[in-house]
Coordinates of C-alpha atoms and ligand atoms in Angstrom, one line a residue:
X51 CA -21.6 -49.3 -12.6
X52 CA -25.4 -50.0 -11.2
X53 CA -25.9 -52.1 -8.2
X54 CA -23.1 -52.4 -6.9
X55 CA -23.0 -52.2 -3.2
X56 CA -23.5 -54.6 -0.5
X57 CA -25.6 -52.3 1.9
X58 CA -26.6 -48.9 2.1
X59 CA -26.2 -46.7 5.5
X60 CA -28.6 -43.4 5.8
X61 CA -27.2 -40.9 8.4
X62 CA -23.2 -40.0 8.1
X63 CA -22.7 -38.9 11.8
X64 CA -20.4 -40.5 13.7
X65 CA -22.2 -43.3 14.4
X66 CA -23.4 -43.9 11.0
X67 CA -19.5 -43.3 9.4
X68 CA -18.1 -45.0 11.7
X69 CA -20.6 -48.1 11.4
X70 CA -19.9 -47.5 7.4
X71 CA -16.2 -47.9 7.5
X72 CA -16.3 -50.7 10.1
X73 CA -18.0 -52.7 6.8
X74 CA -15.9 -51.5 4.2
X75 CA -12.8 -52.9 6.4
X76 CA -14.1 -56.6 6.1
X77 CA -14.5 -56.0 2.7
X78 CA -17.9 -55.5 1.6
X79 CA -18.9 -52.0 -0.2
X80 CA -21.1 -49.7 1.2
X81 CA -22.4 -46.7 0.4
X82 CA -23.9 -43.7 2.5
X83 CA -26.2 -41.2 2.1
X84 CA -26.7 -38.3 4.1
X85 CA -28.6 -34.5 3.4
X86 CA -25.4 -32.8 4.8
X87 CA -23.0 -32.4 2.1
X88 CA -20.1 -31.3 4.9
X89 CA -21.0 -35.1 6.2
X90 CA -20.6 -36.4 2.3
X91 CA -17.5 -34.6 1.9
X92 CA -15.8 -35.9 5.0
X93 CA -16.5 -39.4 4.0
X94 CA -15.8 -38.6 0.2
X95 CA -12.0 -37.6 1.3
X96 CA -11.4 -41.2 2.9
X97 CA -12.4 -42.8 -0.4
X98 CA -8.6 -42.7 -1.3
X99 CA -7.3 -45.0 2.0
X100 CA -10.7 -47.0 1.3
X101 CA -11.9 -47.7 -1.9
X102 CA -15.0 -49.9 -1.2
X103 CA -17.2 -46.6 0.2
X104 CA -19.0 -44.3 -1.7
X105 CA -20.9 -41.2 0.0
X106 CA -23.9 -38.9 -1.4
X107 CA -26.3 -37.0 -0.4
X108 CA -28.6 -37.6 -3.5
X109 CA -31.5 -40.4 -3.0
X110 CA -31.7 -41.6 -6.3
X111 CA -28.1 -42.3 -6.8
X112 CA -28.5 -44.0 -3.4
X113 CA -30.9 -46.2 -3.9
X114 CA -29.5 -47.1 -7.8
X115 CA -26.1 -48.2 -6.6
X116 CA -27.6 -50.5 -4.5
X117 CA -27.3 -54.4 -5.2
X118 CA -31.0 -56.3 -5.0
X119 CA -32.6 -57.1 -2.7
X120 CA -31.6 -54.0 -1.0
X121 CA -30.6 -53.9 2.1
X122 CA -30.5 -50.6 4.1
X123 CA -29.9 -49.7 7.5
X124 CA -31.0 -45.9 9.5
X125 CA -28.6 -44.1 12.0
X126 CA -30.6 -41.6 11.9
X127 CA -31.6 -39.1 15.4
X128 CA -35.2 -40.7 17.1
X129 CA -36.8 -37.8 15.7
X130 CA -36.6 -38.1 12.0
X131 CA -36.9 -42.0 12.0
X132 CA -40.8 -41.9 10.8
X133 CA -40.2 -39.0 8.1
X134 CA -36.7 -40.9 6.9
X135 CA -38.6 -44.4 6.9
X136 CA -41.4 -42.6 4.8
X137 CA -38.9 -40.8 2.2
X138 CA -36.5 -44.5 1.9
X139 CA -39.6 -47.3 1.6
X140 CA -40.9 -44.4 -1.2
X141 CA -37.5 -45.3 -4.0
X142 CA -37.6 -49.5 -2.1
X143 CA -39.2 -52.3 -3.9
X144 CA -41.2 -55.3 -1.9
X145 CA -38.3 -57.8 -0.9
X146 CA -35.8 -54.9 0.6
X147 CA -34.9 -54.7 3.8
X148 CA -34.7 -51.4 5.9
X149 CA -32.8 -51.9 9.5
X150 CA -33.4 -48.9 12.0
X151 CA -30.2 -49.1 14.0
X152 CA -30.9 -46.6 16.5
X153 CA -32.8 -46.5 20.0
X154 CA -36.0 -46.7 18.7
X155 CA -39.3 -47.4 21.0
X156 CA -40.2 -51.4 20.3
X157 CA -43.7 -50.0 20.2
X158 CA -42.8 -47.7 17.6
X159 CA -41.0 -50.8 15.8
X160 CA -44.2 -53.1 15.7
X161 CA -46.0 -50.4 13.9
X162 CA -43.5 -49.3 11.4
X163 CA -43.0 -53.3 10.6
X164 CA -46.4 -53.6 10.4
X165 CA -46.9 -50.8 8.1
X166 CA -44.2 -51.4 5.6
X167 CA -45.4 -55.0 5.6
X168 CA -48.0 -53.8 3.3
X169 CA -45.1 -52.5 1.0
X170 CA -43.7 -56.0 0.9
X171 CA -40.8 -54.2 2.6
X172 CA -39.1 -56.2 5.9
X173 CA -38.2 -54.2 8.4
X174 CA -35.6 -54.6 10.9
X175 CA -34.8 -52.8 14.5
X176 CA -31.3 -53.6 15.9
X177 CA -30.0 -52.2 18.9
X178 CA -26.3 -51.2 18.1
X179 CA -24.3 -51.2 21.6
X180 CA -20.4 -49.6 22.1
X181 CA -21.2 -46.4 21.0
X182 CA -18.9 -44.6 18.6
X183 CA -15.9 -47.1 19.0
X184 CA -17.6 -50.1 19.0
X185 CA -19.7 -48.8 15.5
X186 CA -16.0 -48.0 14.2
X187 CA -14.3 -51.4 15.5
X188 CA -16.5 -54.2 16.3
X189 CA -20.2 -53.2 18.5
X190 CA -22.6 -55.9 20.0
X191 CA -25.4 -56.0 17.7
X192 CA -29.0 -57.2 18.4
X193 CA -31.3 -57.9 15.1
X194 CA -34.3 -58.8 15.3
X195 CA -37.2 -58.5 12.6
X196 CA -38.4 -61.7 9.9
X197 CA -35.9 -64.4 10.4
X198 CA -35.8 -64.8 6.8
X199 CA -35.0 -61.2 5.9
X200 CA -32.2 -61.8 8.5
X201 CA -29.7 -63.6 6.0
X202 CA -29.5 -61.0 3.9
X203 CA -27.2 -59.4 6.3
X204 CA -26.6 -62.3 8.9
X205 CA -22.5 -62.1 7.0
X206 CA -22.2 -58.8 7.2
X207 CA -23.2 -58.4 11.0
X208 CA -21.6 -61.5 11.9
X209 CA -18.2 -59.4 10.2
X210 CA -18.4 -56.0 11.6
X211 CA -19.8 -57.5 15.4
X212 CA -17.2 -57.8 18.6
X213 CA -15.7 -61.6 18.6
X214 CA -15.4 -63.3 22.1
X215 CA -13.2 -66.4 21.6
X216 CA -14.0 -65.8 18.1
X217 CA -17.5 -65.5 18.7
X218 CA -19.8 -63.0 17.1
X219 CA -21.5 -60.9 19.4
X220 CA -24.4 -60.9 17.0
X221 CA -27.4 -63.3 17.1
X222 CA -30.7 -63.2 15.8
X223 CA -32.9 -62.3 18.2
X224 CA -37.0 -63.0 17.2
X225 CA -39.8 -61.7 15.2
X226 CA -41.1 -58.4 15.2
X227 CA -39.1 -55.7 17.8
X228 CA -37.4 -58.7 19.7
X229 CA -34.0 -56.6 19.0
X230 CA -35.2 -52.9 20.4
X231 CA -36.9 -54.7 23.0
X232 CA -33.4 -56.5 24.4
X233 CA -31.3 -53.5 23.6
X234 CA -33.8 -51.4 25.6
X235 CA -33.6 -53.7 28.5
X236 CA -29.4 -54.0 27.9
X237 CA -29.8 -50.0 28.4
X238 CA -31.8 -50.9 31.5
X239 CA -29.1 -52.9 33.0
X240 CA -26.4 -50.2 32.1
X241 CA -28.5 -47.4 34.1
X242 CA -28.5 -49.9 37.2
X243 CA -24.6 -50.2 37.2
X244 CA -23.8 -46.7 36.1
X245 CA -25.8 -45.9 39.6
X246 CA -24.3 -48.7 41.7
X247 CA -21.4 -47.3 40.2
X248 CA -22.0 -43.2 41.1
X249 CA -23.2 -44.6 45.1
X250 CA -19.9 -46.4 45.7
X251 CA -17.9 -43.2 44.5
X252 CA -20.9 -41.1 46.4
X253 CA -19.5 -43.2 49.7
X254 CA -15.5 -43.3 48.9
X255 CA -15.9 -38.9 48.6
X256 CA -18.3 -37.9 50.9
X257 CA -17.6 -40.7 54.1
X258 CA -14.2 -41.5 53.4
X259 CA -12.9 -39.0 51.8
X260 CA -10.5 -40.4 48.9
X261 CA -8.8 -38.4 46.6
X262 CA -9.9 -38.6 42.8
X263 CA -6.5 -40.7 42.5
X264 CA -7.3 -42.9 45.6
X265 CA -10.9 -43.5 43.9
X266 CA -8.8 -44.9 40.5
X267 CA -6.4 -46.9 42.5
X268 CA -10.5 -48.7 44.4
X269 CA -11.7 -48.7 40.8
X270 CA -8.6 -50.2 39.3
X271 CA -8.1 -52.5 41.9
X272 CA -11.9 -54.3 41.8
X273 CA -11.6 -53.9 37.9
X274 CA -10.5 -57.4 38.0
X275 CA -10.7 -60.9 37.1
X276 CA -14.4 -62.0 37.4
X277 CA -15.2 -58.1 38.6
X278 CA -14.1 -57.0 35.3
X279 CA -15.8 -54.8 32.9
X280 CA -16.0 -51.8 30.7
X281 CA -17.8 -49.7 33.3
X282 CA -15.6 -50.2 35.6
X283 CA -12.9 -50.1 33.2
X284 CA -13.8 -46.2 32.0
X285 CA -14.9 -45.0 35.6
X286 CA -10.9 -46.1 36.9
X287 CA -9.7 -43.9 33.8
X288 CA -11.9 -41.0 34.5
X289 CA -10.9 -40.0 38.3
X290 CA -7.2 -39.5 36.1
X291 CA -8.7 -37.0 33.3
X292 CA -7.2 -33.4 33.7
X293 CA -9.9 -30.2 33.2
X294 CA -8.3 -28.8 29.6
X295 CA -9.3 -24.9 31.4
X296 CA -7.7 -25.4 34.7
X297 CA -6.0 -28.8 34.6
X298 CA -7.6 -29.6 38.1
X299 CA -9.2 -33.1 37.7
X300 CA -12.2 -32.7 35.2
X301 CA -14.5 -35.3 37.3
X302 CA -14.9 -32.0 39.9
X303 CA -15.8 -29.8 37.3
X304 CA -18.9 -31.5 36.3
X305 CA -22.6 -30.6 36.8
X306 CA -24.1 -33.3 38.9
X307 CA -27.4 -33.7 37.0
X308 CA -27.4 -36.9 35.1
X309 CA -29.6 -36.5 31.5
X310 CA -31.0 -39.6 29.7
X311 CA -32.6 -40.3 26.3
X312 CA -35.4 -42.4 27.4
X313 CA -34.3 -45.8 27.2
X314 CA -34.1 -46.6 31.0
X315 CA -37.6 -44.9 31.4
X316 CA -39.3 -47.0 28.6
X317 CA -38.0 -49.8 30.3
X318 CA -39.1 -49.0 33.8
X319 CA -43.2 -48.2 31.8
X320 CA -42.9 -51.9 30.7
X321 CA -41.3 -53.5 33.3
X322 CA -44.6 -51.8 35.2
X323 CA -47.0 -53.1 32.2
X324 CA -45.5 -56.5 32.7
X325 CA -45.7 -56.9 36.4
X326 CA -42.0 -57.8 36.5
X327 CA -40.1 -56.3 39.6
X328 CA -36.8 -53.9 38.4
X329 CA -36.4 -52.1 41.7
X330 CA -32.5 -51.3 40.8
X331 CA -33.4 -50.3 37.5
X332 CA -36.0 -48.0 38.8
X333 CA -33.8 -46.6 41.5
X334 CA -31.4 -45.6 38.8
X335 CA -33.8 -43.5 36.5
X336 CA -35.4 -41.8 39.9
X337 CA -31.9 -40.5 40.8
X338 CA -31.2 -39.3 37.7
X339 CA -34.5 -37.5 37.9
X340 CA -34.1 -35.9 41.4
X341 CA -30.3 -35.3 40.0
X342 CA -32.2 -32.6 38.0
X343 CA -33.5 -31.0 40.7
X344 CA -30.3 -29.4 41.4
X345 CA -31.9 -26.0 42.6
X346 CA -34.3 -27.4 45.0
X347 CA -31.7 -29.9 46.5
X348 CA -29.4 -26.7 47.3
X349 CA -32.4 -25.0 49.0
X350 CA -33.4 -28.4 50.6
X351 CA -30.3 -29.0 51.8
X352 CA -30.5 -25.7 54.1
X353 CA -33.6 -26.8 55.8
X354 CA -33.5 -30.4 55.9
X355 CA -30.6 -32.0 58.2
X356 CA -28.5 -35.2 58.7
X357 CA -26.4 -37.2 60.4
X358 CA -22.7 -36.1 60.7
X359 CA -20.0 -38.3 58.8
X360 CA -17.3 -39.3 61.1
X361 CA -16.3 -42.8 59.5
X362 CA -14.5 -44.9 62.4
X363 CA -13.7 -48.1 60.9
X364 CA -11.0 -49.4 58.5
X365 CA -10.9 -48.0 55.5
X366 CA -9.6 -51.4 53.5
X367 CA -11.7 -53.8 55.0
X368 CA -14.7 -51.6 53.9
X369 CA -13.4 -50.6 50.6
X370 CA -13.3 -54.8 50.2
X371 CA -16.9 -54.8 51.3
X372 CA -18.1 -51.9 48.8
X373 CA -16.4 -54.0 45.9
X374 CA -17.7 -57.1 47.1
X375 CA -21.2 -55.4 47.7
X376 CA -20.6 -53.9 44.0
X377 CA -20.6 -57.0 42.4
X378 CA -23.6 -58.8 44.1
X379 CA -25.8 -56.1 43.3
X380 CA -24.6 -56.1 39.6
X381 CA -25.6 -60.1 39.9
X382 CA -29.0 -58.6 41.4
X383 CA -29.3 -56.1 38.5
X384 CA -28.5 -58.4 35.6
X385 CA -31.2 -60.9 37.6
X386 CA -33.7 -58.2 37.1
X387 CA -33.0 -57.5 33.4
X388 CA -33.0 -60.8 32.6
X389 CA -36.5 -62.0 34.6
X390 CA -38.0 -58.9 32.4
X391 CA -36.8 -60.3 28.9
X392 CA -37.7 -63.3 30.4
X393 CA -41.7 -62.6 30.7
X394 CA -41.5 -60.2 27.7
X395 CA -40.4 -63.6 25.5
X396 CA -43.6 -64.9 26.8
X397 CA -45.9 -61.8 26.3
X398 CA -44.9 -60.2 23.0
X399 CA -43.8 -64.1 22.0
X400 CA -39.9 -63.0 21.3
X401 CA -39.4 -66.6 21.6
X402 CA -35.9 -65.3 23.2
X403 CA -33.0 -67.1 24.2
X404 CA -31.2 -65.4 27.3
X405 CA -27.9 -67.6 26.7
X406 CA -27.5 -66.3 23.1
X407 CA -28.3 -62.4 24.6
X408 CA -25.9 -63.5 27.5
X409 CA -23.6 -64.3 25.0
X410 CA -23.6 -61.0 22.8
X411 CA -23.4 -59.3 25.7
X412 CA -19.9 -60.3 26.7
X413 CA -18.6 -57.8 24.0
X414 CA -18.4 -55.2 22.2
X415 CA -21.3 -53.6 24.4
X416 CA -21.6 -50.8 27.5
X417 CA -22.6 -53.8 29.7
X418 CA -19.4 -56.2 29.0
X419 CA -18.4 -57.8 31.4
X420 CA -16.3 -60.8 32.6
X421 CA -19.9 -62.0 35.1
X422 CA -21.6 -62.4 31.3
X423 CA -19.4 -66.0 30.9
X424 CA -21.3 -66.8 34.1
X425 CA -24.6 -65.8 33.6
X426 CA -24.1 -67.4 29.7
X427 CA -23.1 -70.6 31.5
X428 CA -25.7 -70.1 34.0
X429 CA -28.9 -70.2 31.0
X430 CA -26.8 -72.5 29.0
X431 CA -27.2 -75.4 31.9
X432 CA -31.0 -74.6 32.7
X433 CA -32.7 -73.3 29.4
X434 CA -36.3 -72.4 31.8
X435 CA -34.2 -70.4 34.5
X436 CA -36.4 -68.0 35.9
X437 CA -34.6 -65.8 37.5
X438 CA -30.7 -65.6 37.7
X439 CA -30.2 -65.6 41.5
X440 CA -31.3 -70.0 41.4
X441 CA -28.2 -70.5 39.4
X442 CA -26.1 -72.5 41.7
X443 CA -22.8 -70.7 41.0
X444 CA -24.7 -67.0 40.8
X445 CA -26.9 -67.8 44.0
X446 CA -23.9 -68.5 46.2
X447 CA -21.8 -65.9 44.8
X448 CA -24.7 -63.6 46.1
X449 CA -25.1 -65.5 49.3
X450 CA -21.7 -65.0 50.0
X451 CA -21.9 -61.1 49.6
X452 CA -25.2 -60.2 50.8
X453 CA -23.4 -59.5 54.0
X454 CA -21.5 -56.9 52.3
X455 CA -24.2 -55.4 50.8
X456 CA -25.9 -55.0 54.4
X457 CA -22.6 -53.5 55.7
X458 CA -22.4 -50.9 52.7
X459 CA -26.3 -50.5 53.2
X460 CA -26.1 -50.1 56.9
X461 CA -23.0 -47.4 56.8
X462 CA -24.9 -45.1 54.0
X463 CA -28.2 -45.4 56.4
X464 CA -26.0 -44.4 59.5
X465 CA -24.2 -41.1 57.6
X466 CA -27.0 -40.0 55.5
X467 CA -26.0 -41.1 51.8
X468 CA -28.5 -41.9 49.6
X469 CA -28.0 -45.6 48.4
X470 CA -30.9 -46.1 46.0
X471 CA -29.7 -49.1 43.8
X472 CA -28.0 -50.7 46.3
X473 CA -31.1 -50.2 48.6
X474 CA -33.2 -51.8 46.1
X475 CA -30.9 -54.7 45.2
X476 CA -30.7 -55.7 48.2
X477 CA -34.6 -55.7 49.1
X478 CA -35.0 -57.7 45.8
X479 CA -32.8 -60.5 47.4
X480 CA -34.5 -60.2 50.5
X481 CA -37.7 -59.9 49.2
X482 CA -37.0 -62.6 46.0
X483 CA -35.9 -64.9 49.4
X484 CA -39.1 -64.5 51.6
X485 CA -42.1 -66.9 51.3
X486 CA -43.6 -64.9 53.3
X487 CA -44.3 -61.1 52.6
X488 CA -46.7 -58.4 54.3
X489 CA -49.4 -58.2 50.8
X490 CA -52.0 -60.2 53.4
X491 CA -52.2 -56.5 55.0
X492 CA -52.3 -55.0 52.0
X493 CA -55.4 -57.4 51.0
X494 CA -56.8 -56.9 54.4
X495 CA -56.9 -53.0 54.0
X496 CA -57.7 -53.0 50.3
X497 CA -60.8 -55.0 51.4
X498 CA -61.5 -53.1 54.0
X499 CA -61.8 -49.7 52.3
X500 CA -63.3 -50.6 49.0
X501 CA -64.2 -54.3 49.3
X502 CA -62.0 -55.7 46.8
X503 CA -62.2 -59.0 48.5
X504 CA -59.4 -61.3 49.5
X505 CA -57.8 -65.1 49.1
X506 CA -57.5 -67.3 52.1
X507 CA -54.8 -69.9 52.8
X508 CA -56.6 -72.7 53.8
X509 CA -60.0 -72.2 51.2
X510 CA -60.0 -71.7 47.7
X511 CA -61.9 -68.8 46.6
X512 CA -62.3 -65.1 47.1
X513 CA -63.7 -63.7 50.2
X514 CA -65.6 -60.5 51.4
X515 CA -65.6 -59.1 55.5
X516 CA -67.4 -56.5 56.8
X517 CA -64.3 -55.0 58.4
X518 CA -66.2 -52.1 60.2
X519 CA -68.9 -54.1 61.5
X520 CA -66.2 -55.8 63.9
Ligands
6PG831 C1 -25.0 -48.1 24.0 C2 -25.7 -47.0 24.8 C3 -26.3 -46.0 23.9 C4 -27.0 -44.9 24.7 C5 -26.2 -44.1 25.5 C6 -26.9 -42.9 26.1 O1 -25.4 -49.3 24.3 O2 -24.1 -47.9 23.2 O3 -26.7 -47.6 25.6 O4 -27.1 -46.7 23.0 O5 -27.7 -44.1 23.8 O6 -25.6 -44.8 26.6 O7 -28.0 -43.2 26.9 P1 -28.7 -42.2 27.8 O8 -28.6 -40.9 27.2 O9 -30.1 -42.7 28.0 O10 -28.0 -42.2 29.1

């Protein structure tokens, strides 16, 4: 029978199968297509269990089955996207819709929208958060694209998304690459906590010395109530993984050199375009970098010397510190994220609305956590936020903390650890806090070397001095 199915999905890896079979359990059928038979065949033997998927690796069959106007959605590697979109919009009509699913530059997004606009073709990019189980049981989904195009698939998403409360954590996001843009900055955010993360286990090994199972029992114990989330939640379940080859602890047995796809990069170039401060965000992507240096760190660290680490003080009372310290800089970080979606709304005119990515957020995502319901609240009460830490329940949660965050700060400075995100976090607040800050001396010497003039605070206008002559 022709037309038959509800959505197409190219790319039958695991993502892509796992998305795939995620819709056929609400009910809809959906068929895949994928070059690698092997990947065909694997989906072609669950047909039995699951009789609303149909696999194939032939385009034509593909694109006939399909019910009009088609809808069909790419979870395809970064590198094929272009030559995939090329070979799919050739066998679509004007009125289809093609989603790319995967991490795909917004840049990139504007102009492939752009060009299959010309085809009459929408185009769609959607960040896709929860990796491979949150394709296969419910991920945090962020469309956006031409708000018309979106109903075609608004019940399907709405279906296959994580529910909070038995809400969808799926919203339409804006025009054009308002989705990529958001997931790029929710990829952002989750560099800034993994780090915050890898610096409070930096401190518990290297100054106080816990075991990997003392470091669950921290992790398990903050993993709490309004501390809660899935970071937290996999990094308590990691310190208890056994090595398959010597059943020591696998954490011990990893490479400490931290790879990334781009994501936190790209967001880092905008946030830089933009003018919006992400110092956390930026700390996070710079240690991965110098993570890589792994060579010249080992040769470094026979030359260059540091304090000794002789921690004196209680260990619980500073454990209780490094959590509460933990979770103001997470505020901090989330602040960031959201200031930059914030002025990107404004720039690329998203037209965004930070409760409803608050909201999406909460599950189904890397970011989840319990703080979302917070920050949701904190955008649902004051639409023009701008910026997080003016909330009035976030600010004083912060407030509270910042003296931990010092403490933590303070202790890393005084044994030599390197506490990047935490460093900048805090400096955010600080500097966030200040009406005052030192740029008059930056004016002053930028002025004075290439006479790039000055404002003054009691004139209007911009102003020249012959610095030398004095
Ligand atoms: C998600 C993740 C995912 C990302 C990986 C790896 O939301 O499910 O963000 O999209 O690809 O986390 O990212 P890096 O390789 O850049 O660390």
């Amino acid at each position: 029978m022709n037309n038959e199915y509800e959505i197409g999905i190219v790319g039958l890896g695991t993502m892509g199968s796992n998305f795939l079979l995620n819709i056929s359990d609400h009910g809809y059928r959906v068929i895949g297509l994928d070059k690698d038979q092997l990947k065909v065949e694997a989906l072609q033997k669950l047909i039995p269990e699951n009789p609303n998927i149909k696999a194939t690796s032939n385009l034509e069959e593909f694109v006939r089955n399909l019910r009009q106007p088609r809808a069909i959605l790419l979870l395809v590697p970064s590198p094929v996207v272009d030559a995939v979109i090329i070979e799919m919009s050739s066998v679509m009509s004007p009125g289809d819709l093609l989603i790319d699913a995967g991490n795909s530059h917004f840049k990139k997004t504007n102009q492939r929208e752009k060009s299959l606009k010309e085809k009459g073709i929408h185009f769609f990019g959607m960040g896709v958060s929860g990796g491979e189980e949150g394709a296969r049981n419910g991920p945090s989904i962020m469309p956006g694209g031409d708000p018309k195009a979106y109903e075609r698939i608004r019940p399907i998403l709405e279906a296959i998304s994580a529910k909070v409360n038995g809400e969808e954590c799926v919203s339409y996001l804006g025009p054009g690459s308002a989705g990529h843009y958001v997931k790029m900055v929710h990829n952002g955010i989750e560099y800034g906590i993994m780090q915050l993360i890898a610096e409070t286990y930096h401190l518990m090994k290297n100054v106080l010395k816990l075991s990997n199972d003392e470091c669950h029992e921290v992790y398990k114990n903050w993993n709490k109530g309004e501390f809660n989330s899935y970071l937290l939640e996999i990094t308590e379940k990691i310190f208890l993984v056994k090595d398959d080859k010597t059943n020591n602890r696998l954490i011990d047995f990893i490479l400490d050199v931290a790879k990334q796809k781009g994501t936190g990069m790209w967001v880092c170039q905008d946030a830089m375009e933009l003018q919006v401060p992400i110092p956390t965000i930026d700390a996070a992507v710079s240690m991965r970098d110098l993570s890589h240096y792994k060579e010249e760190r080992k040769m470094a660290g026979l030359y260059l010397n540091g304090p000794v680490v002789n921690f004196k003080g209680d260990r619980k009372v500073f454990l209780q510190q490094l959590g509460n310290a933990y979770y103001a800089s997470t505020i901090i970080t989330f602040a960031q994220g959201m200031a930059l979606l914030s002025k990107a709304s404004f720039v690329y005119d998203y037209d965004l609305k930070l409760k409803d990515i608050a909201r999406i957020w909460r599950g189904g995502c890397i970011i989840r956590a319990a703080l979302l319901e917070s920050i949701m609240s904190a955008f649902q009460h004051t639409t023009q936020l701008t910026n997080l830490l003016l909330d009035s329940y976030l600010h004083l949660e912060v407030t509270n903390k910042q003296t931990d965050i010092r403490v933590v700060v303070e202790a890393a400075c005084k044994f030599g650890i390197p506490l990047p995100a935490f460093m900048a976090s805090l400096s955010y607040y600080d500097g966030y806090r200040s009406e005052w800050l030192p740029a008059n001396l930056i004016e002053a010497q930028r002025d004075y070397f290439g006479a790039h003039t000055f404002e003054r605070i009691d004139k209007a206008g911009v102003f020249h001095k012959n610095w030398s002559q004095e």
